[in-house]
XYZ file of C-alpha atoms in Angstrom:
624
model
C -0.042 -0.124 -0.098
C 1.501 3.328 -0.942
C 1.914 5.646 2.089
C 1.837 8.952 1.033
C 3.337 10.485 4.201
C 6.239 8.065 4.169
C 6.860 8.611 0.265
C 6.934 12.373 0.892
C 9.849 11.970 3.298
C 12.027 10.139 0.683
C 11.196 12.964 -1.970
C 14.788 14.101 -3.198
C 15.819 17.854 -3.165
C 16.571 17.524 -7.059
C 14.840 19.110 -9.927
C 12.314 16.766 -11.813
C 8.881 15.768 -12.573
C 5.944 14.431 -10.451
C 3.063 12.370 -11.582
C 0.021 12.203 -9.555
C -2.173 9.251 -9.773
C -5.959 8.548 -8.686
C -7.487 5.598 -7.004
C -7.553 3.865 -10.589
C -4.153 4.576 -11.129
C -5.020 7.317 -13.883
C -2.469 9.928 -14.224
C -4.433 13.156 -13.138
C -1.808 15.770 -12.795
C 1.761 16.258 -14.071
C 4.124 19.049 -12.637
C 7.717 20.230 -12.653
C 9.763 21.375 -9.736
C 13.080 22.937 -8.945
C 13.203 20.696 -5.833
C 10.780 17.674 -5.771
C 10.862 17.646 -1.768
C 9.681 21.346 -1.479
C 7.096 21.161 -4.347
C 5.256 18.143 -3.817
C 5.068 18.204 -0.157
C 3.351 21.817 -0.497
C 0.441 19.856 -1.836
C -0.180 18.053 1.257
C 0.066 20.765 3.880
C -3.248 22.075 5.420
C -2.148 25.708 4.979
C -1.368 25.164 1.155
C -3.873 26.952 -1.186
C -3.662 26.856 -4.908
C -7.379 27.149 -5.834
C -10.410 25.070 -5.863
C -9.165 23.108 -8.947
C -6.067 21.918 -6.985
C -7.735 21.397 -3.907
C -9.968 18.805 -5.480
C -7.024 17.198 -7.338
C -5.094 16.685 -3.901
C -8.285 15.098 -2.555
C -8.018 12.215 -5.456
C -4.323 11.545 -5.102
C -3.737 7.841 -4.075
C -0.038 7.919 -4.941
C 2.743 9.721 -6.889
C 5.871 8.951 -8.808
C 8.667 11.134 -9.942
C 11.463 11.407 -12.557
C 14.774 13.352 -11.476
C 16.431 15.536 -14.171
C 19.759 17.471 -14.098
C 18.287 20.878 -14.609
C 14.880 22.807 -14.039
C 15.115 23.197 -17.881
C 14.963 19.354 -18.641
C 12.114 19.397 -16.002
C 10.213 21.819 -18.164
C 10.518 19.997 -21.342
C 9.781 16.632 -19.665
C 6.595 18.231 -18.149
C 5.557 19.372 -21.488
C 6.198 15.979 -23.248
C 4.475 13.975 -20.584
C 1.210 16.341 -20.544
C 1.006 15.879 -24.269
C 1.131 12.105 -23.950
C -0.999 11.596 -21.062
C -3.312 14.917 -21.330
C -3.982 14.564 -17.214
C -7.599 15.815 -16.159
C -6.257 18.705 -13.893
C -3.513 20.034 -16.143
C -3.936 23.104 -18.210
C -3.103 21.938 -21.777
C 0.297 23.117 -23.175
C 0.660 24.210 -26.617
C 2.814 22.437 -29.119
C 6.797 22.642 -29.472
C 6.608 26.129 -31.164
C 6.274 27.520 -27.572
C 9.969 26.433 -27.010
C 12.677 27.716 -29.292
C 15.515 25.501 -31.392
C 18.626 26.459 -32.894
C 18.867 25.130 -36.295
C 22.264 24.575 -38.240
C 21.108 23.953 -42.054
C 23.434 21.198 -42.926
C 21.526 20.550 -45.893
C 22.926 23.678 -47.651
C 26.442 23.974 -49.341
C 27.126 27.071 -46.881
C 24.958 26.220 -43.882
C 23.692 28.985 -41.521
C 22.727 28.836 -37.714
C 19.059 30.009 -37.436
C 16.206 30.562 -34.828
C 13.359 28.050 -35.286
C 10.109 27.430 -33.436
C 9.737 23.986 -34.983
C 11.756 20.788 -35.468
C 11.421 18.973 -38.591
C 12.769 15.941 -40.123
C 15.104 17.313 -42.595
C 18.897 17.472 -43.261
C 19.226 20.181 -40.615
C 20.632 19.582 -37.219
C 18.807 20.882 -34.308
C 19.595 21.952 -30.815
C 17.185 22.496 -28.036
C 14.450 22.983 -27.116
C 15.383 26.074 -24.772
C 13.394 28.024 -22.487
C 14.578 31.494 -23.383
C 14.053 32.826 -26.836
C 16.244 35.829 -26.083
C 19.051 33.660 -24.980
C 18.949 31.542 -28.285
C 18.695 34.665 -30.376
C 21.839 36.099 -28.437
C 23.816 32.757 -28.972
C 23.242 32.834 -32.681
C 24.283 36.280 -32.902
C 27.347 35.362 -30.978
C 28.345 32.164 -33.106
C 27.713 34.342 -36.090
C 30.287 36.654 -34.854
C 32.696 34.077 -33.547
C 32.823 32.081 -36.644
C 31.754 34.526 -39.311
C 28.746 32.482 -40.854
C 26.305 34.062 -43.112
C 23.027 35.076 -42.090
C 21.471 35.929 -45.713
C 18.960 33.796 -47.381
C 20.659 33.518 -50.778
C 20.792 30.088 -52.552
C 24.488 29.579 -52.622
C 26.498 28.527 -54.626
C 23.891 29.384 -57.411
C 23.531 32.994 -56.547
C 27.183 33.825 -55.833
C 28.489 37.031 -57.257
C 25.234 38.349 -58.261
C 24.942 41.035 -55.815
C 27.401 43.198 -53.623
C 28.434 41.656 -50.106
C 26.218 42.730 -47.205
C 27.480 45.148 -44.339
C 28.672 41.920 -42.236
C 31.456 41.182 -44.642
C 32.750 44.973 -44.397
C 32.674 44.731 -40.544
C 34.401 41.372 -40.567
C 31.565 39.336 -39.194
C 31.177 37.131 -42.419
C 33.083 35.334 -44.738
C 31.144 36.384 -47.760
C 30.616 32.983 -49.381
C 28.312 34.923 -51.584
C 31.313 36.576 -53.233
C 33.326 33.173 -53.742
C 35.892 34.442 -51.259
C 35.797 31.302 -49.287
C 35.596 27.631 -50.140
C 32.813 25.188 -48.871
C 35.570 23.253 -47.300
C 37.141 26.285 -45.277
C 33.775 27.519 -44.464
C 32.687 24.055 -43.214
C 35.534 24.181 -40.815
C 33.906 27.140 -38.897
C 30.453 25.482 -39.086
C 31.784 22.411 -37.502
C 33.445 24.570 -34.548
C 30.188 26.310 -34.273
C 28.332 22.777 -33.797
C 31.193 21.711 -31.249
C 30.311 24.957 -29.265
C 26.550 23.906 -29.268
C 27.407 20.534 -28.427
C 28.875 21.841 -24.993
C 32.485 22.705 -25.809
C 32.009 26.407 -24.866
C 34.621 26.943 -22.233
C 37.217 28.260 -24.824
C 34.680 30.811 -25.634
C 33.591 31.428 -22.192
C 37.268 32.026 -21.343
C 37.882 34.427 -24.293
C 34.370 36.639 -23.534
C 35.772 37.048 -19.777
C 39.028 38.081 -20.912
C 37.427 40.613 -23.396
C 35.092 41.859 -20.583
C 38.003 42.172 -18.236
C 39.973 44.172 -20.717
C 37.169 46.265 -21.684
C 36.423 47.008 -18.176
C 40.186 48.028 -17.377
C 40.215 50.417 -20.489
C 37.004 52.067 -18.918
C 34.896 50.728 -21.841
C 32.070 49.710 -19.676
C 29.409 49.768 -22.558
C 31.572 47.224 -24.184
C 32.220 45.436 -20.906
C 28.188 44.983 -20.374
C 27.869 43.836 -23.901
C 30.391 40.976 -23.353
C 28.760 40.332 -19.981
C 25.506 39.973 -21.400
C 26.927 37.507 -24.126
C 28.441 35.483 -21.347
C 25.094 35.207 -19.600
C 23.554 34.102 -22.828
C 26.422 31.717 -23.508
C 26.130 30.167 -19.952
C 22.001 29.827 -20.222
C 22.374 28.121 -23.504
C 25.011 25.915 -22.361
C 22.464 24.147 -20.108
C 22.314 21.340 -22.594
C 19.075 19.250 -22.001
C 18.614 15.703 -22.777
C 14.965 15.235 -22.765
C 14.342 15.959 -26.528
C 16.403 14.676 -29.079
C 16.688 16.305 -32.570
C 16.838 13.099 -34.525
C 13.090 12.228 -34.012
C 13.777 8.572 -33.594
C 12.396 5.960 -31.028
C 14.831 4.911 -28.587
C 14.735 3.057 -25.164
C 17.391 4.197 -22.869
C 18.341 1.435 -20.328
C 20.540 1.543 -17.116
C 20.673 -0.105 -14.034
C 21.658 0.070 -10.409
C 22.741 -2.883 -8.008
C 23.809 -3.511 -4.474
C 25.125 -6.939 -4.955
C 21.800 -8.724 -3.919
C 19.277 -6.951 -5.889
C 19.221 -4.594 -9.145
C 16.866 -2.496 -10.483
C 16.991 -1.558 -14.297
C 15.363 1.690 -15.441
C 14.199 2.273 -18.998
C 13.294 5.599 -20.569
C 10.872 5.393 -23.537
C 11.713 7.984 -26.261
C 9.268 8.291 -29.106
C 9.747 10.790 -31.970
C 12.607 12.236 -30.010
C 10.595 12.911 -27.051
C 11.032 11.243 -23.588
C 7.263 10.354 -22.961
C 7.808 7.816 -19.956
C 9.719 5.622 -17.902
C 9.517 2.197 -16.192
C 11.622 0.220 -13.625
C 12.034 -3.378 -13.069
C 13.341 -5.222 -10.056
C 15.831 -8.154 -10.620
C 17.172 -10.901 -8.436
C 20.836 -11.382 -8.835
C 23.653 -13.237 -7.623
C 26.968 -11.649 -6.141
C 28.822 -13.008 -9.124
C 26.580 -11.370 -11.794
C 28.248 -8.434 -13.769
C 26.493 -5.336 -15.003
C 26.749 -6.460 -18.457
C 25.349 -9.886 -17.784
C 22.432 -8.250 -15.996
C 21.863 -5.890 -18.920
C 22.163 -8.816 -21.431
C 19.682 -10.878 -19.309
C 17.167 -8.022 -19.156
C 17.242 -7.237 -22.850
C 16.280 -10.753 -23.915
C 13.512 -11.059 -21.309
C 11.941 -7.696 -21.637
C 12.165 -7.422 -25.359
C 10.770 -11.129 -25.751
C 7.449 -9.904 -24.423
C 7.090 -6.483 -25.364
C 5.127 -5.837 -28.592
C 6.900 -2.595 -29.787
C 10.707 -2.612 -30.341
C 12.709 0.714 -31.132
C 15.055 1.469 -33.708
C 17.772 2.124 -30.964
C 18.604 0.743 -27.522
C 21.085 2.586 -25.542
C 22.648 0.863 -22.823
C 25.085 1.391 -19.961
C 27.990 -0.628 -21.238
C 28.838 -3.151 -24.049
C 27.709 -6.524 -23.608
C 29.216 -9.648 -25.107
C 25.808 -10.688 -26.710
C 25.217 -7.297 -28.428
C 25.325 -8.356 -31.919
C 23.442 -11.427 -31.417
C 20.566 -9.747 -29.494
C 20.453 -7.069 -32.143
C 20.155 -9.589 -34.966
C 17.076 -11.174 -33.103
C 15.394 -7.699 -32.378
C 16.094 -6.719 -36.005
C 14.081 -10.126 -37.044
C 11.312 -9.203 -34.484
C 10.915 -5.596 -35.676
C 11.145 -6.100 -39.405
C 13.787 -3.151 -39.574
C 17.342 -2.542 -38.490
C 17.894 -2.484 -34.656
C 20.779 -0.813 -33.367
C 22.163 -1.526 -29.621
C 24.987 1.125 -28.634
C 26.799 2.035 -25.401
C 27.293 5.682 -25.804
C 30.560 7.103 -24.263
C 30.350 10.882 -24.363
C 27.754 13.464 -25.494
C 24.048 14.142 -24.554
C 23.246 10.324 -25.270
C 25.818 9.375 -22.598
C 24.225 11.955 -20.230
C 20.774 10.369 -20.766
C 21.909 6.935 -20.090
C 23.427 8.588 -16.778
C 20.070 10.199 -15.900
C 18.479 6.910 -15.940
C 21.089 5.382 -13.953
C 20.573 7.996 -11.497
C 16.793 7.195 -11.308
C 17.468 3.400 -11.101
C 19.937 3.972 -8.101
C 17.234 5.959 -6.534
C 14.439 3.248 -6.866
C 16.792 0.732 -5.608
C 17.674 2.589 -2.462
C 13.947 3.783 -1.751
C 12.703 0.259 -2.267
C 15.279 -1.148 -0.005
C 13.915 1.292 2.679
C 10.729 0.226 2.135
C 11.724 -3.685 2.294
C 13.430 -2.690 5.664
C 10.072 -0.931 6.939
C 8.118 -3.846 5.702
C 10.256 -6.544 7.477
C 10.040 -4.261 10.848
C 6.485 -4.317 10.287
C 5.978 -8.227 9.790
C 8.889 -10.272 10.601
C 10.316 -7.684 12.971
C 7.040 -7.330 14.771
C 6.957 -11.266 15.270
C 10.155 -11.354 16.760
C 9.046 -8.542 19.270
C 5.964 -10.423 20.185
C 8.080 -13.646 20.543
C 10.442 -11.854 22.662
C 7.529 -10.260 24.748
C 6.381 -14.043 25.393
C 9.852 -15.702 25.679
C 9.144 -17.995 22.471
C 11.646 -18.583 19.914
C 10.891 -18.849 16.090
C 7.343 -17.596 15.885
C 6.481 -17.781 12.294
C 2.987 -18.882 11.948
C 0.276 -17.491 14.209
C -3.626 -18.131 14.255
C -6.393 -16.160 15.511
C -9.921 -17.037 15.950
C -13.058 -14.911 16.613
C -16.898 -15.696 16.869
C -19.746 -13.558 15.146
C -23.413 -13.972 15.800
C -26.656 -11.937 16.119
C -28.394 -12.679 19.182
C -27.256 -16.304 18.757
C -28.618 -16.792 15.431
C -26.323 -18.168 12.730
C -23.303 -18.292 15.154
C -20.093 -18.335 12.782
C -16.349 -18.679 13.719
C -13.515 -17.416 11.814
C -9.850 -18.658 11.721
C -7.171 -16.257 10.143
C -3.511 -17.202 9.502
C -0.541 -14.808 9.639
C 2.876 -16.237 8.465
C 6.147 -14.083 8.697
C 3.809 -11.346 9.952
C 1.775 -11.144 6.673
C -1.898 -12.349 6.257
C -1.886 -15.819 4.422
C -5.444 -15.640 3.243
C -5.266 -19.161 1.358
C -5.373 -20.722 4.670
C -8.095 -18.636 6.189
C -11.092 -21.010 7.147
C -14.854 -20.455 8.168
C -16.823 -22.596 10.603
C -20.638 -22.537 10.562
C -21.240 -23.739 14.396
C -23.250 -27.091 14.542
C -23.614 -27.851 18.445
C -24.384 -24.347 19.838
C -27.572 -22.512 20.293
C -27.663 -19.047 21.648
C -24.862 -16.495 22.193
C -22.362 -18.788 23.803
C -18.982 -17.628 22.796
C -17.021 -19.873 24.978
C -19.050 -22.909 23.665
C -18.715 -21.792 20.115
C -14.924 -21.287 20.545
C -14.602 -24.642 21.986
C -16.313 -26.398 18.944
C -14.388 -24.136 16.530
C -11.019 -25.225 17.852
C -11.915 -28.754 18.384
C -13.000 -29.321 14.909
C -10.077 -27.300 13.641
C -7.416 -29.308 15.336
C -9.074 -32.638 15.080
C -9.487 -32.252 11.398
C -5.718 -31.263 11.382
C -4.795 -34.232 13.440
C -6.854 -36.719 10.930
C -5.195 -35.270 7.800
C -1.854 -35.409 9.386
C -2.595 -39.251 10.077
C -3.853 -39.711 6.588
C -0.496 -38.224 5.234
C 1.685 -40.240 7.562
C -0.195 -43.426 6.454
C 0.460 -42.703 2.756
C 4.006 -41.559 3.592
C 3.430 -38.114 2.258
C 5.015 -34.685 3.483
C 2.667 -33.695 6.224
C 3.261 -29.896 5.255
C 0.654 -30.399 2.563
C -2.733 -29.137 3.298
C -3.645 -25.816 5.425
C -5.158 -27.813 8.344
C -2.001 -30.049 8.776
C 0.162 -27.096 9.613
C -0.204 -26.144 13.176
C 0.647 -22.691 14.288
C 3.479 -21.741 16.543
C 1.117 -19.507 18.516
C -2.449 -19.106 18.753
C -3.938 -15.916 19.561
C -7.342 -15.593 21.050
C -9.715 -12.437 20.874
C -10.114 -12.069 24.376
C -8.669 -12.536 27.815
C -8.412 -15.354 30.445
C -11.608 -16.899 29.588
C -11.072 -17.605 25.749
C -7.385 -18.677 26.580
C -8.537 -21.304 28.919
C -10.971 -22.543 26.348
C -8.153 -23.019 23.690
C -5.698 -24.608 26.465
C -8.683 -27.063 27.198
C -8.999 -28.104 23.660
C -5.327 -28.463 23.196
C -5.059 -30.453 26.331
C -7.825 -32.846 25.351
C -6.193 -33.473 21.896
C -2.663 -33.831 23.522
C -1.347 -30.808 21.756
C 1.211 -28.338 23.036
C 0.783 -25.127 21.201
C 1.212 -21.705 23.051
C -1.941 -19.720 23.471
C -2.214 -16.035 24.616
C -5.130 -13.557 24.589
C -5.727 -10.191 23.167
C -6.701 -8.213 26.101
C -9.040 -4.935 25.414
C -9.766 -2.192 27.626
C -12.909 -0.645 28.444
C -12.964 1.312 25.177
C -12.440 -1.796 22.944
C -8.849 -1.083 22.476
C -5.955 -3.834 22.911
C -3.986 -3.051 25.816
C -2.003 -6.269 26.187
C -1.459 -9.883 26.228
C -2.633 -12.650 28.432
C -0.018 -15.451 28.662
C 0.516 -17.964 31.493
C -1.978 -16.327 33.812
C -0.622 -12.933 33.554
C -1.519 -9.959 31.661
C 1.757 -8.546 29.799
C 1.572 -4.870 29.084
C 2.915 -3.867 25.399
C 4.106 -0.696 24.113
C 1.554 0.952 21.894
C 4.035 2.479 19.624
C 5.843 -0.680 18.883
C 5.558 -2.607 15.816
C 4.579 -5.840 17.936
C 1.648 -3.708 19.091
C 0.458 -2.962 15.742
C 0.706 -6.322 14.353
C -1.283 -7.539 17.116
C -3.956 -4.921 16.433
C -4.050 -5.870 12.658
C -4.392 -9.694 13.636
C -7.333 -8.765 16.025
C -9.022 -6.568 13.427
C -8.406 -9.060 10.621
C -9.984 -11.918 12.674
C -12.917 -9.834 13.529
C -13.586 -8.488 9.990
C -13.320 -12.077 8.437
C -15.850 -13.407 11.258
C -18.361 -10.378 10.429
C -18.116 -10.956 6.637
C -19.088 -14.573 6.914
C -21.699 -13.847 9.223
C -23.239 -11.107 7.083
C -23.069 -13.589 4.033
C -25.016 -16.179 5.927
C -27.682 -13.540 6.785
C -27.959 -12.937 3.097
C -31.387 -13.370 0.995
C -30.372 -16.922 -0.081
C -29.767 -18.260 3.616
C -32.827 -16.477 4.939
C -34.972 -18.161 2.492
C -33.532 -21.644 3.276
C -34.207 -21.186 6.914
C -37.870 -20.511 6.226
C -38.118 -23.270 3.704
C -37.673 -25.535 6.615
C -40.901 -24.594 8.317
C -43.845 -26.959 7.189
C -46.449 -25.174 5.525
C -44.575 -22.030 4.378
C -44.097 -21.752 0.620
C -42.873 -19.015 -1.714
C -45.578 -16.776 -1.144
C -45.954 -16.736 2.728
C -42.121 -16.839 2.700
C -42.152 -13.574 0.786
C -44.959 -12.151 2.831
C -42.980 -12.722 6.130
C -39.812 -11.250 4.778
C -41.825 -8.112 3.403
C -43.194 -7.331 6.644
C -40.476 -8.257 9.107
C -37.261 -7.923 7.114
C -35.336 -10.045 9.386
C -35.418 -13.465 11.263
C -35.019 -11.787 14.746
C -38.022 -9.785 14.144
C -40.013 -13.102 12.830
C -38.856 -14.883 16.057
C -40.108 -11.859 18.274
C -43.802 -11.847 16.531
C -46.564 -13.770 18.456
C -48.836 -15.863 16.462
C -51.795 -13.217 16.253
C -49.284 -10.912 14.542
C -48.140 -13.762 12.336
C -51.760 -14.622 11.248
C -52.751 -11.139 10.269
C -50.481 -11.150 7.138
C -51.845 -11.892 3.872
C -52.271 -15.430 2.710
C -51.352 -16.684 6.453
C -53.555 -18.920 8.310
C -53.584 -19.237 11.937
C -52.220 -22.871 11.643
C -49.333 -21.511 9.353
C -48.875 -18.666 11.821
C -48.441 -21.389 14.621
C -46.021 -23.451 12.726
C -43.845 -20.479 12.145
C -43.954 -19.470 16.026
C -43.199 -23.034 17.249
C -40.220 -23.222 14.814
C -38.510 -20.494 16.638
C -39.606 -21.423 19.920
C -39.203 -25.265 20.332
C -39.708 -25.126 23.930
C -43.481 -24.394 23.428
C -43.778 -27.361 21.557
C -42.385 -29.584 24.496
C -45.267 -28.336 26.685
């Protein structure tokens, strides 16, 4: 079960995207955060108010998940991609990618240009982005044109070379004038490649040069020029926040990375479709201490893609694997088109694999914490109870309860907890046969006698057939019996065990005047227990579960089918009279309390039939 308060404590102070789910596991809201911890926690604070719409959304949250990113920029782009993919109910729908600017290098031209673009198309151009600041993109393009003397005109070159005079940029030494044939395609392309290298992240030389120029201008008292360099520096640093959430190639990829601690591993998969990261999933893997990362990745690829219907064009993995070529050929055959498996070593692709690895590591560490907490609630709690009662190796616990309505349709329930968790396949129900009236002690005596007599009989049959006596739920006896009550209930259980020659510890779950568990009754004394301990919480869960199971069984017996079967046993009461009785009295208890005169007043009911109904529920009258 997802514990929101516990999960809030584990939120990282990193940028990322959070995804809210409702009770049906539908995504109802997607948001971004500079700090996931601060932002997501805000939603669950009583003082927090973001309007009625968000308030309604918070009430529907059953669980949340998140994806960490390296920057707020990446979180913004990922948020946009996911909102478009899932269209959550409580999100304001964002517009398409034209909201975010790109830098376009027109590599399809003989003399490429660096342009501002609001769209990313599948052409021969290379795209960088998207980015959050249009101004920074324009400043960076201007800077690149100045640094590398690239053309900004729209002339078709080399077709239009020499037709017009060179523009002003040539005269102020900010363009190499390919329009005049001054520079060859090869020399011009070298500067284009340098510009691409800058856009790929190698901007430190440029930053250093601008800082030196800014310092020199400041020392020369040329503050206007210094401010110009400062603003260019700011634009370069902003554009240098390279993000990995959207790729310019528009291809389908899966990014696969893992984290392990020697015993368990988590593999994280990022799904990129049409160049956009649209989702992720993680998978737990049981590993051996000798398994290497490449072996785990290879095993995952074979198992995961054997069952998934869609296979992308490219798989980017954490490191090279020995079976890479064979697996790629197998996937190519399944896809019907070439599939590539690559382990990127540098650039944005390698950074994206690193991001997947970070998310895998976070899932692994958090799930480890969850497992430890769960062990504390289950196995650890059982150990606490065992220590309290001075018992060793308590693994299986059985608890019993009785339910009835004024003694009618009394039922018993047996629930089983193994290793601190309910084992519902071993639950059993008992419809009492020998007890009439509200006698809980006699009812419990019957239930326990039937349960252990049946178990001993099954054990004997298995021994006679030389079979393992662990088969069958009744053959497996508990390490501890917990009775829903104090001294009286415990003594009933001890009496049954003594009569059957069994030696099983029995304790009672004692309640106070407010019907709250306060301690255990064991060996003729009440043992107090810390209300804040995991052992106490487990005792409460067992007690509640035994009561719930008995009540549900009793309710089922009070249902329409069972009520009708009881009335069917009364001589002279057919379908018409049965329907009249149930319509008038609604319950068997009400029928039992009615006298002959009241019963005879019903439509279709004669005095003789009324007396038969009365005597059925009052057999002592018949004995007079």
